[in-house]
XYZ file of C-alpha atoms in Angstrom:
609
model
C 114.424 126.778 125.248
C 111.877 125.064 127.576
C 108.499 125.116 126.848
C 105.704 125.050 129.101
C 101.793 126.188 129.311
C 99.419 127.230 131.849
C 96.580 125.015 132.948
C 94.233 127.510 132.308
C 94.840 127.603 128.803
C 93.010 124.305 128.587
C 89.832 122.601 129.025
C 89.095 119.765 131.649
C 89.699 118.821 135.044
C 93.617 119.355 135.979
C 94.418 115.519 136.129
C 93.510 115.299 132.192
C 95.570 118.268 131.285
C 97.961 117.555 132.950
C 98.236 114.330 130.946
C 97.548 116.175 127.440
C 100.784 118.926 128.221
C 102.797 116.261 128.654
C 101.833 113.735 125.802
C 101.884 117.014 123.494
C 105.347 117.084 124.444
C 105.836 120.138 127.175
C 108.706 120.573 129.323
C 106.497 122.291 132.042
C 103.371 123.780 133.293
C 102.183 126.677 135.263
C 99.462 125.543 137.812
C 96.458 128.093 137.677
C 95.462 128.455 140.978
C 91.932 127.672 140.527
C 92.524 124.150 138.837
C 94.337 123.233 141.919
C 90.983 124.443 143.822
C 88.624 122.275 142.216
C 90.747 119.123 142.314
C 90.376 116.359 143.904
C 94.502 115.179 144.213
C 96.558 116.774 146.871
C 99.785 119.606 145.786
C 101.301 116.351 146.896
C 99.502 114.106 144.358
C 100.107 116.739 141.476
C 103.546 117.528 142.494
C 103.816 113.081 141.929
C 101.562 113.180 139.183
C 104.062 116.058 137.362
C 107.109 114.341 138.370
C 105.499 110.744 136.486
C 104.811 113.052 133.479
C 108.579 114.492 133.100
C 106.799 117.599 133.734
C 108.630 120.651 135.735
C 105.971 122.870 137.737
C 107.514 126.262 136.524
C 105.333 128.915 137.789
C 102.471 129.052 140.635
C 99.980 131.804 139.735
C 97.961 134.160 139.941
C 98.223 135.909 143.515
C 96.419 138.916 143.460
C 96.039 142.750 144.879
C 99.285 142.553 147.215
C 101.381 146.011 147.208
C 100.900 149.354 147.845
C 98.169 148.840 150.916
C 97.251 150.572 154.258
C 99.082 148.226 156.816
C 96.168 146.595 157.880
C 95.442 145.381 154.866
C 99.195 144.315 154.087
C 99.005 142.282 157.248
C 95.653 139.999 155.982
C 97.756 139.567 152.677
C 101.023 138.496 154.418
C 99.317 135.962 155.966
C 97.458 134.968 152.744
C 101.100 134.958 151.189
C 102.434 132.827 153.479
C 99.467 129.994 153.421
C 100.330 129.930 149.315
C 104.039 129.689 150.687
C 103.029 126.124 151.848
C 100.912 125.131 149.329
C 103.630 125.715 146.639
C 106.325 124.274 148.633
C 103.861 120.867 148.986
C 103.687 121.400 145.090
C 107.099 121.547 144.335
C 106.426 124.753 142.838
C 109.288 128.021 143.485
C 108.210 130.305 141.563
C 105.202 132.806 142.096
C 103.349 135.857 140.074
C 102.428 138.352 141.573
C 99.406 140.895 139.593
C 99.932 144.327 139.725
C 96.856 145.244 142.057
C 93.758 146.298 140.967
C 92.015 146.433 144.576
C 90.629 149.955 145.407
C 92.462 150.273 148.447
C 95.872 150.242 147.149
C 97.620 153.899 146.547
C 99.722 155.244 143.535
C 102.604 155.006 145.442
C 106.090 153.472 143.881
C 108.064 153.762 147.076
C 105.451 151.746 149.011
C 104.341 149.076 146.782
C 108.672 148.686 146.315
C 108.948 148.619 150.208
C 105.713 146.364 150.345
C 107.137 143.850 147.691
C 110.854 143.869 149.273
C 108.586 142.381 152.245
C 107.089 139.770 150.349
C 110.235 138.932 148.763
C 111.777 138.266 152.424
C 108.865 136.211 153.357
C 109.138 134.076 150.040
C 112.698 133.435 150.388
C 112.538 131.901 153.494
C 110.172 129.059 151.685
C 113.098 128.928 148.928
C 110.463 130.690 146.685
C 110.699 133.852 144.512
C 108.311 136.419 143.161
C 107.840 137.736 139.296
C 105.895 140.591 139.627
C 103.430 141.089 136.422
C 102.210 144.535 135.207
C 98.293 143.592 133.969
C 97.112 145.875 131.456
C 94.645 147.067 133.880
C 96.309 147.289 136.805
C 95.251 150.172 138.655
C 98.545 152.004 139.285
C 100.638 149.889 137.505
C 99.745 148.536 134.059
C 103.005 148.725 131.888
C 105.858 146.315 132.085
C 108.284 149.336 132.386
C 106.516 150.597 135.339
C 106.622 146.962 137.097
C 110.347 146.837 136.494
C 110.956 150.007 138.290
C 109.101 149.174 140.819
C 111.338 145.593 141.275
C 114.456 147.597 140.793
C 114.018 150.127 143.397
C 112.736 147.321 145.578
C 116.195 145.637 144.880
C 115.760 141.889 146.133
C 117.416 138.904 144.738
C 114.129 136.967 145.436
C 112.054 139.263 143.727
C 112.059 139.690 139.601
C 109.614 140.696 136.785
C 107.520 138.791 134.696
C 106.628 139.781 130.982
C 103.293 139.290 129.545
C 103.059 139.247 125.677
C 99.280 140.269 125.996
C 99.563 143.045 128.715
C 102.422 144.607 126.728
C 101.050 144.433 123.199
C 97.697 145.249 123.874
C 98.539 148.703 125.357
C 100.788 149.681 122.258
C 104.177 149.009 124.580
C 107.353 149.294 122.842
C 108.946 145.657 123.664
C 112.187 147.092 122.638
C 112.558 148.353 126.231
C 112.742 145.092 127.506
C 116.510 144.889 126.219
C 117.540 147.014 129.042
C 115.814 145.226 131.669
C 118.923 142.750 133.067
C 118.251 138.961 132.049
C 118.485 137.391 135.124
C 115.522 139.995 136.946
C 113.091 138.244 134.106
C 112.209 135.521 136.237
C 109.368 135.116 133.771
C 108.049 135.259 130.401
C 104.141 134.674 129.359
C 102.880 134.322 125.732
C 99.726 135.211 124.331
C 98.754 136.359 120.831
C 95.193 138.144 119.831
C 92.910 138.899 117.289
C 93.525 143.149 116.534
C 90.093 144.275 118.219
C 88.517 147.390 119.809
C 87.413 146.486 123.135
C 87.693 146.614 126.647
C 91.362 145.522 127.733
C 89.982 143.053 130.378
C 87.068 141.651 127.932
C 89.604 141.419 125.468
C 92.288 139.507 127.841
C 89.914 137.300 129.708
C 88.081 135.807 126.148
C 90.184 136.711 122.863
C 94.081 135.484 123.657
C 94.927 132.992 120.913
C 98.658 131.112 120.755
C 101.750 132.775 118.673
C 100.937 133.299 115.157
C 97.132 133.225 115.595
C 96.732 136.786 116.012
C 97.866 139.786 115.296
C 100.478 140.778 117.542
C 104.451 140.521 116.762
C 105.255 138.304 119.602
C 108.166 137.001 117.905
C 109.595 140.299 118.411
C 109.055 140.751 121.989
C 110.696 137.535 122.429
C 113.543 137.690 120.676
C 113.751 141.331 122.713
C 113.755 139.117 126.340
C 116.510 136.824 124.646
C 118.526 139.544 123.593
C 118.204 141.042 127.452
C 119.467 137.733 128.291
C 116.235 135.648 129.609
C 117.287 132.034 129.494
C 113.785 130.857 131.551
C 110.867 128.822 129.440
C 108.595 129.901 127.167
C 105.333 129.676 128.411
C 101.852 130.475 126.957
C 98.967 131.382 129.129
C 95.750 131.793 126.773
C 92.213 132.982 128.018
C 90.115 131.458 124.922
C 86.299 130.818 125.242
C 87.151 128.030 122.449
C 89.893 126.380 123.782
C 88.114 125.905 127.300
C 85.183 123.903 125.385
C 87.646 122.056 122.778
C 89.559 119.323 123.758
C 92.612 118.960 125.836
C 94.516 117.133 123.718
C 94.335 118.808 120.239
C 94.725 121.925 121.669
C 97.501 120.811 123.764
C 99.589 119.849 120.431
C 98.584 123.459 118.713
C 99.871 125.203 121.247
C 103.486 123.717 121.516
C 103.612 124.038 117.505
C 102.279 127.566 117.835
C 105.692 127.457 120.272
C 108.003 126.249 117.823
C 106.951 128.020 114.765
C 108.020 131.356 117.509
C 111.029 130.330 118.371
C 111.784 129.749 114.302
C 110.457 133.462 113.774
C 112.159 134.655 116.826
C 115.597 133.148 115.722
C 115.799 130.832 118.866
C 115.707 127.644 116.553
C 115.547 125.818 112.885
C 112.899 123.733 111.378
C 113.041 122.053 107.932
C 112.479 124.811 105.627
C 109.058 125.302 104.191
C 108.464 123.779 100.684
C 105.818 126.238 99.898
C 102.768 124.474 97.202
C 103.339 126.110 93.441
C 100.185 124.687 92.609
C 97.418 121.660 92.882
C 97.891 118.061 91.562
C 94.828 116.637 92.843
C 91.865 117.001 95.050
C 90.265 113.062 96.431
C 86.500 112.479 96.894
C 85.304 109.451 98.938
C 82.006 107.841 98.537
C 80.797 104.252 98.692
C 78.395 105.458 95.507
C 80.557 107.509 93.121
C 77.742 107.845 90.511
C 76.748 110.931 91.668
C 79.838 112.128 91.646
C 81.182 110.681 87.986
C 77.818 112.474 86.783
C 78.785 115.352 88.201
C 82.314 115.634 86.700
C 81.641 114.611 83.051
C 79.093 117.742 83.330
C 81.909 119.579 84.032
C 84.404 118.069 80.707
C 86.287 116.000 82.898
C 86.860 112.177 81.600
C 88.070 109.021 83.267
C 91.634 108.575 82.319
C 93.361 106.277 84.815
C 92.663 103.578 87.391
C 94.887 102.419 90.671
C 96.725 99.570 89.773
C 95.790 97.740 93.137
C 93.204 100.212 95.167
C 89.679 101.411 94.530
C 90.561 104.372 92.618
C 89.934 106.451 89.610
C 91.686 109.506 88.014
C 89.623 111.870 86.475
C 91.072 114.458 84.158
C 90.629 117.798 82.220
C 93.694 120.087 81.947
C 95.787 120.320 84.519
C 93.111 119.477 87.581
C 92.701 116.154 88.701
C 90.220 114.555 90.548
C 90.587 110.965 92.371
C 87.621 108.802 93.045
C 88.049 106.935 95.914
C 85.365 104.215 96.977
C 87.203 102.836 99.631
C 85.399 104.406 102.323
C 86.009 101.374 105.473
C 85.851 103.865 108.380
C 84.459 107.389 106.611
C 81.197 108.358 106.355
C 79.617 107.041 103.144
C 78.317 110.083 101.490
C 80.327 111.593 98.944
C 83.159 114.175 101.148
C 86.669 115.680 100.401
C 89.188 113.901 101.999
C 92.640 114.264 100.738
C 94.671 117.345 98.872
C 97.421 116.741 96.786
C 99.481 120.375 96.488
C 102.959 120.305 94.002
C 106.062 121.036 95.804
C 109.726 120.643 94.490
C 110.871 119.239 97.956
C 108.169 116.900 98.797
C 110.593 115.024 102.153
C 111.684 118.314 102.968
C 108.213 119.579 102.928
C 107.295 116.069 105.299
C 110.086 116.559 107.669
C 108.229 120.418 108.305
C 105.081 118.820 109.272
C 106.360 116.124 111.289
C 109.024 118.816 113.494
C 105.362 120.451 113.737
C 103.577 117.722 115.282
C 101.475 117.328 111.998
C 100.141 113.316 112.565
C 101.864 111.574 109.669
C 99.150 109.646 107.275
C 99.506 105.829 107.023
C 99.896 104.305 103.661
C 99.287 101.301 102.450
C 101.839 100.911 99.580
C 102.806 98.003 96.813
C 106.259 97.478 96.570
C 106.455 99.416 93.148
C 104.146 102.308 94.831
C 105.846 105.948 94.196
C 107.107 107.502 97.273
C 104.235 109.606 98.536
C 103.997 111.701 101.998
C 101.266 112.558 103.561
C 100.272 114.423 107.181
C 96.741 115.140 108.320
C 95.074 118.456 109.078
C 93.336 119.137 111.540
C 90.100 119.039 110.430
C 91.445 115.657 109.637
C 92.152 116.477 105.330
C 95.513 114.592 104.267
C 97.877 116.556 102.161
C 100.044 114.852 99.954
C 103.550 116.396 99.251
C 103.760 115.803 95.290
C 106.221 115.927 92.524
C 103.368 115.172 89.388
C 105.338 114.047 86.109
C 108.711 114.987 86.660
C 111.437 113.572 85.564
C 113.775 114.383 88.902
C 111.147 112.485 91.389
C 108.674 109.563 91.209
C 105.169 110.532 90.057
C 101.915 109.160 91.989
C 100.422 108.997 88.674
C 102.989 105.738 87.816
C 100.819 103.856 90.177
C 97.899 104.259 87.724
C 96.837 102.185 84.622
C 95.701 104.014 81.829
C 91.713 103.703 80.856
C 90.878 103.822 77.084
C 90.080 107.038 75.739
C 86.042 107.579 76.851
C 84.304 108.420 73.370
C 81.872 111.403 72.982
C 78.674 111.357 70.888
C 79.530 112.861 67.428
C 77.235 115.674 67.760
C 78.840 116.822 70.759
C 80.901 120.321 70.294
C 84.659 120.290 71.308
C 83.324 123.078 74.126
C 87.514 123.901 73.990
C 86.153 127.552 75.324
C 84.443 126.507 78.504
C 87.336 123.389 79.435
C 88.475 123.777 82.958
C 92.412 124.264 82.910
C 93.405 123.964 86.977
C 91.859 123.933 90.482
C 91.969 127.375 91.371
C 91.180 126.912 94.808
C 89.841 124.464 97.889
C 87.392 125.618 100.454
C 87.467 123.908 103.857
C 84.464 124.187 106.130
C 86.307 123.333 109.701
C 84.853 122.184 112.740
C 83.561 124.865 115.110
C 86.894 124.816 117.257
C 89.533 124.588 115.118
C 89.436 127.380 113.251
C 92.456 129.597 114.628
C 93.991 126.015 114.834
C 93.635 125.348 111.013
C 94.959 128.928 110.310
C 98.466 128.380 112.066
C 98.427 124.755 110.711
C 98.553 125.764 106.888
C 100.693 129.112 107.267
C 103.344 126.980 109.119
C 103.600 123.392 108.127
C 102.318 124.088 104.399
C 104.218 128.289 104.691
C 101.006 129.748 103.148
C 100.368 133.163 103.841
C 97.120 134.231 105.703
C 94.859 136.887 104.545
C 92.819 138.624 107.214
C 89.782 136.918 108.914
C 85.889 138.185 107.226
C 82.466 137.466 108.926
C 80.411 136.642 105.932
C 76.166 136.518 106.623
C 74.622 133.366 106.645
C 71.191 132.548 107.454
C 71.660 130.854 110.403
C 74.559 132.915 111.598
C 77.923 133.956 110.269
C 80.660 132.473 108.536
C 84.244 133.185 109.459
C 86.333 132.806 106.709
C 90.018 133.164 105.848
C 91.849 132.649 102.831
C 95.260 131.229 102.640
C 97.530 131.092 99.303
C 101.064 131.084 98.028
C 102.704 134.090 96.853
C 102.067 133.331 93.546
C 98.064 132.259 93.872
C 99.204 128.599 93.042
C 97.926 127.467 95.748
C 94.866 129.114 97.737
C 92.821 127.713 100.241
C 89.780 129.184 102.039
C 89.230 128.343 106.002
C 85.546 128.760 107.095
C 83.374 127.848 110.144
C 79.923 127.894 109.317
C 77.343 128.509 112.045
C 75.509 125.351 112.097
C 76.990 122.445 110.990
C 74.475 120.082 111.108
C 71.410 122.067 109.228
C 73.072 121.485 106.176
C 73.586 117.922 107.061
C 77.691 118.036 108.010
C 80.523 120.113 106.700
C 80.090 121.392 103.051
C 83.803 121.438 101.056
C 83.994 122.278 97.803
C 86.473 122.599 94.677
C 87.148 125.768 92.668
C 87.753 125.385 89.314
C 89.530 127.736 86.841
C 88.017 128.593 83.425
C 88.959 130.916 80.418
C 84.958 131.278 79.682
C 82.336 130.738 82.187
C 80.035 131.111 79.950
C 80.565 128.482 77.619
C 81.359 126.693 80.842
C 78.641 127.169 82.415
C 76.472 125.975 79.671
C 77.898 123.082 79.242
C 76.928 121.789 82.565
C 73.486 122.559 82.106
C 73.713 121.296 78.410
C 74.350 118.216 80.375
C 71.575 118.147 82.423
C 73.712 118.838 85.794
C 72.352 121.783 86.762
C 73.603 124.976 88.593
C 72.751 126.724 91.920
C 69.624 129.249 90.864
C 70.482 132.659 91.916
C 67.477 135.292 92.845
C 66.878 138.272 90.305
C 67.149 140.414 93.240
C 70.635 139.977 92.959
C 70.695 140.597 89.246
C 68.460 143.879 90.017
C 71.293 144.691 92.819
C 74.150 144.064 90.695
C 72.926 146.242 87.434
C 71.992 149.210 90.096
C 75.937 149.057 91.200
C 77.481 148.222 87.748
C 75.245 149.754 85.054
C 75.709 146.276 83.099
C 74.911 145.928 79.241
C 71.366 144.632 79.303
C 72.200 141.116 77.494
C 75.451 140.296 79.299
C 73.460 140.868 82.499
C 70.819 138.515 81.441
C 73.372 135.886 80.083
C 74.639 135.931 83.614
C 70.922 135.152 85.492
C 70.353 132.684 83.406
C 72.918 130.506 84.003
C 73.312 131.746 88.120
C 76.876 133.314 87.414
C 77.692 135.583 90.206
C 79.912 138.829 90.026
C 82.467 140.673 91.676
C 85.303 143.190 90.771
C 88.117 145.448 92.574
C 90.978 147.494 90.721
C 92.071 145.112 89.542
C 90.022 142.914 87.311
C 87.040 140.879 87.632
C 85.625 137.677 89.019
C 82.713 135.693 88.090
C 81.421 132.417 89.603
C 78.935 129.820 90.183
C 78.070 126.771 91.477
C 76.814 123.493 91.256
C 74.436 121.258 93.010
C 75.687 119.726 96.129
C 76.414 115.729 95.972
C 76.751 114.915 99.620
C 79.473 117.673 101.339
C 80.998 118.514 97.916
C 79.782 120.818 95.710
C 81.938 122.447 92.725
C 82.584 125.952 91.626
C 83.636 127.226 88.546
C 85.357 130.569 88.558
C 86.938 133.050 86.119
C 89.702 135.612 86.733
C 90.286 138.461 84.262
C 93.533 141.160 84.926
C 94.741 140.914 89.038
C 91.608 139.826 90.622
C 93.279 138.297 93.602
C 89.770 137.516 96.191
C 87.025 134.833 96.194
C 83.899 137.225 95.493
C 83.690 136.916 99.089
C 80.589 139.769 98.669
C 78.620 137.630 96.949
C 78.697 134.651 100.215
C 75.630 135.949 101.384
C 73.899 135.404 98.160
C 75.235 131.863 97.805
C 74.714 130.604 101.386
C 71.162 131.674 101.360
C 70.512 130.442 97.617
C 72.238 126.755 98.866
C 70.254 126.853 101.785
C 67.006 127.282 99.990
C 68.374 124.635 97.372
C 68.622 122.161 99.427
C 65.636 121.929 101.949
C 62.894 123.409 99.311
C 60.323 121.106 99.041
C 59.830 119.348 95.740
C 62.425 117.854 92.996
C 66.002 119.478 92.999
C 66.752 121.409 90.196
C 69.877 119.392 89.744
């Protein structure tokens, strides 16, 4: 189906977003009224400007407070009808939504808004121009697309249709399922919005919280596939009123929204995409630095050892079970302090799991490769992270680790213990602090290219702010990655990522790094205090865990406990242990953390690391 996007759902003067809906690859746009206002080009130069893009203008909008008036006031708007007449035909533009009215004057009367809109109807056909008219959720007589479509069918014009809002239906509860017996060909339009589930004013709600298809919490998939099934064969158009998007730019947000479109019409049944190669688990996480010593310090604390090298690039492979970490001190272009910068996640259809990302506009990474180089895919993020699509050591598919020598084995002083009990056996999960726009973004961008599933969004305290945070994961936990957006980004001196890492004892674990001189995040008794007032804990196991800064949580499940390291540039580690079907990430404990890292790191004074 055609896809298109209203102005307003972007940021910018209309010129530029015009340009960014078109190189995202839309088939159309609706003109929001007030972009044309506060242009400088002409409907003329737009209407040019559209045709150069291979843009169709598909909808005019909004025109407000029209039926159901004393005649007086039906003459004024008339006449304002009929100077938007000319605009849109100088734009090119033959379509035109009409609002259900809000205006204090109009009168709960069906017969006379239908007579009223007939009128219009007449006028606008004359111009070659017809007229959806859109129930808004707070319309003052009308506010339910069921109600707007008997208005329009005892009005009976060919000129005049209905339009179908995603958010005005959804957010009142509507069953879409109604739509089905509306006839196809009186949809003139369809609008698509998705939102956050929140308690709020309908209007607040409307005019600040809309998000694109799959962001929120609506089943707009549904309601489309509803309009299809009536026999709507128009575009599919979003129009999103988002504080965020207005500030973000044009461009990204451009490209989200026409994936949020496809990854729809997939769920609606309208179309087919590769099919998702969901992650079964990790094969390697990449740090960057131009100094790695920090870093190398920082993983032999942990058990892991040095165990291969890049046969051609600036890169190490550190091991201890099955988590891997690549050292990468090419850093030409990247910020020089140590930072996260690539995930590698296991799938057994790595070019199936490419040509996903690439039918969902997901910018493919270039790769420098050796003729002898394994086969390796990669797309970037968002936030800018590169996945890699990998098949690690199997005998069906080229490994990435055939591109790396092996390094002698690294030998340990004698008196050193084996410390089997506290070795790390996998990454058990990757946090990603996003930038301050992109979160909703990053959230669609995992669950659909990657087919993660989301959890539900948590505000977690912070003492500069809040934290939203949302996990994602594969069915089967193999793969879990947590999305936050931390308040301020630059009091901690950029975007903190950091690497979970499984253990069968945390204790022994957790010794070891200090053993090593490492050192771990110090928690605050208070917490301690806190946690034996809710858990009654055995006196010595609860001073095991202050002592070495190991936090706790538990649910019916099982248990979690957890604790950090120091922080080497944006990375810090975490080592984590899961007992029975302990499924979170302690997220109850983030206040703790946030405010103990915070301290950590702008204390005055030596740090403890």
């Amino acid at each position: 189906m055609r896809t298109s996007i209203a102005t307003v759902s972007l940021s910018g003067p209309l010129s530029e977003k015009l340009t960014a809906v078109a190189t995202a690859g839309f088939d159309g746009v609706e003109i929001f009224e007030n972009d044309l206002l506060g242009a400088p080009l002409s409907p003329e130069d737009v209407r040019l400007r559209c045709a150069d893009l291979g843009l169709g203008i598909d909808l005019y909008q909004p025109f407000r407070d029209f039926e159901a008036v004393p005649a007086e006031l039906l003459a004024r708007n008339l006449r304002r009808a009929e100077r938007k007449f000319d605009v849109m035909e100088r734009l090119g533009a033959d379509l035109l939504l009409v609002c259900s009215s809000v205006a204090p004057e109009s009168v709960d009367d069906d017969a006379l808004a239908a007579e009223q809109l007939r009128l219009l109807a007449d006028r606008a056909a004359a111009h070659g121009i017809r007229i959806a008219y859109e129930a808004l959720a707070w319309g003052r007589h009308v506010s339910t697309y069921d109600h707007a479509w008997r208005i329009v069918e005892q009005a009976d014009h060919p000129a005049l249709g209905t339009c179908l809002d995603s958010f005005h239906i959804l957010s009142r509860g509507s069953d879409p399922k109604g739509i089905e017996s509306i006839p196809g060909e009186k949809i003139f339009f369809l609008q698509l919005a998705d939102a956050p589930l929140m308690a709020m004013d309908v209007l607040q709600w409307s005019r600040h919280y809309r998000c694109f298809p799959g962001q929120g919490g609506f089943d707009v998939a549904s309601l489309v596939a509803a309009a299809v099934r009536a026999g709507y064969q128009g575009p599919l158009s979003l129009e999103v009123f988002n504080d965020v998007f207005r500030q973000a730019g044009a461009a990204s947000t451009a490209v989200d929204a026409l994936r949020s479109l496809l990854l729809l019409e997939e769920a609606a049944g309208l179309s087919t995409l590769p099919a998702a190669a969901v992650p079964s688990g990790f094969a390697f996480a990449e740090l960057t630095a131009a100094d790695t010593e920090p870093l190398r310090t920082l993983l032999d604390s942990l058990g892991f050892a040095p165990t291969a090298r890049h046969t051609w690039k600036p890169v190490e492979l550190w091991e201890q079970g099955q988590a891997r970490i690549l050292l990468n001190t090419g850093v030409s272009g990247r910020r020089q302090e140590p930072a996260l910068t690539a995930v590698g996640v296991e799938t057994a259809a790595p070019e199936r799991a490419a040509r996903r990302a690439e039918a969902l506009l997901a910018p493919v990474v270039p790769r420098r490769r050796a003729p002898r180089d394994a086969p390796l895919d990669a797309v970037a993020a968002p936030d800018g992270t590169e996945f890699f699509f990998c098949r690690t050591r199997q005998p069906d598919h080229p490994s990435w680790t055939g591109d790396f020598t092996a390094l002698p084995p690294r030998a340990r002083p004698a008196e050193e213990p084996p410390g089997q009990s506290a070795a790390v056996r996998h990454i058990d999960h990757i946090a990603l602090t996003q930038p301050w726009h992109q979160f909703d973004e990053a959230s669609l961008f995992h669950r659909g290219v990657l087919g993660l599933e989301a959890d539900g969004s948590l505000e977690l305290a912070d003492p500069y702010g809040l934290v939203r945070s949302r996990a994602v994961a594969s069915p089967d936990g193999g793969v879990r990655l947590v999305l936050n957006i931390a308040p301020a980004p630059d009091a901690q001196g950029g975007r903190l990522q950091h690497i979970a890492l499984a253990t069968g004892d945390i204790v022994a674990a957790a010794r070891r790094v200090r053993e090593r001189g490492a050192g771990l995040l110090p928690i605050p008794a208070n917490y301690y205090d806190d946690l034996d007032a809710r858990h009654a804990f055995d006196p010595e196991r609860l001073a095991t865990l202050a002592d070495l800064g190991i936090l706790y949580d538990r649910d019916e499940n099982g248990e979690f406990l957890h604790c950090y390291t120091a922080t080497v540039g944006r990375v810090f580690f975490e080592l984590v242990q899961r007992t029975g079907g302990y499924q979170g990430y302690g997220a109850q404990n983030a206040a703790v953390r946030l405010a103990a890292q915070h301290l950590n790191q702008h204390q005055p004074g030596p740090s403890p690391a």
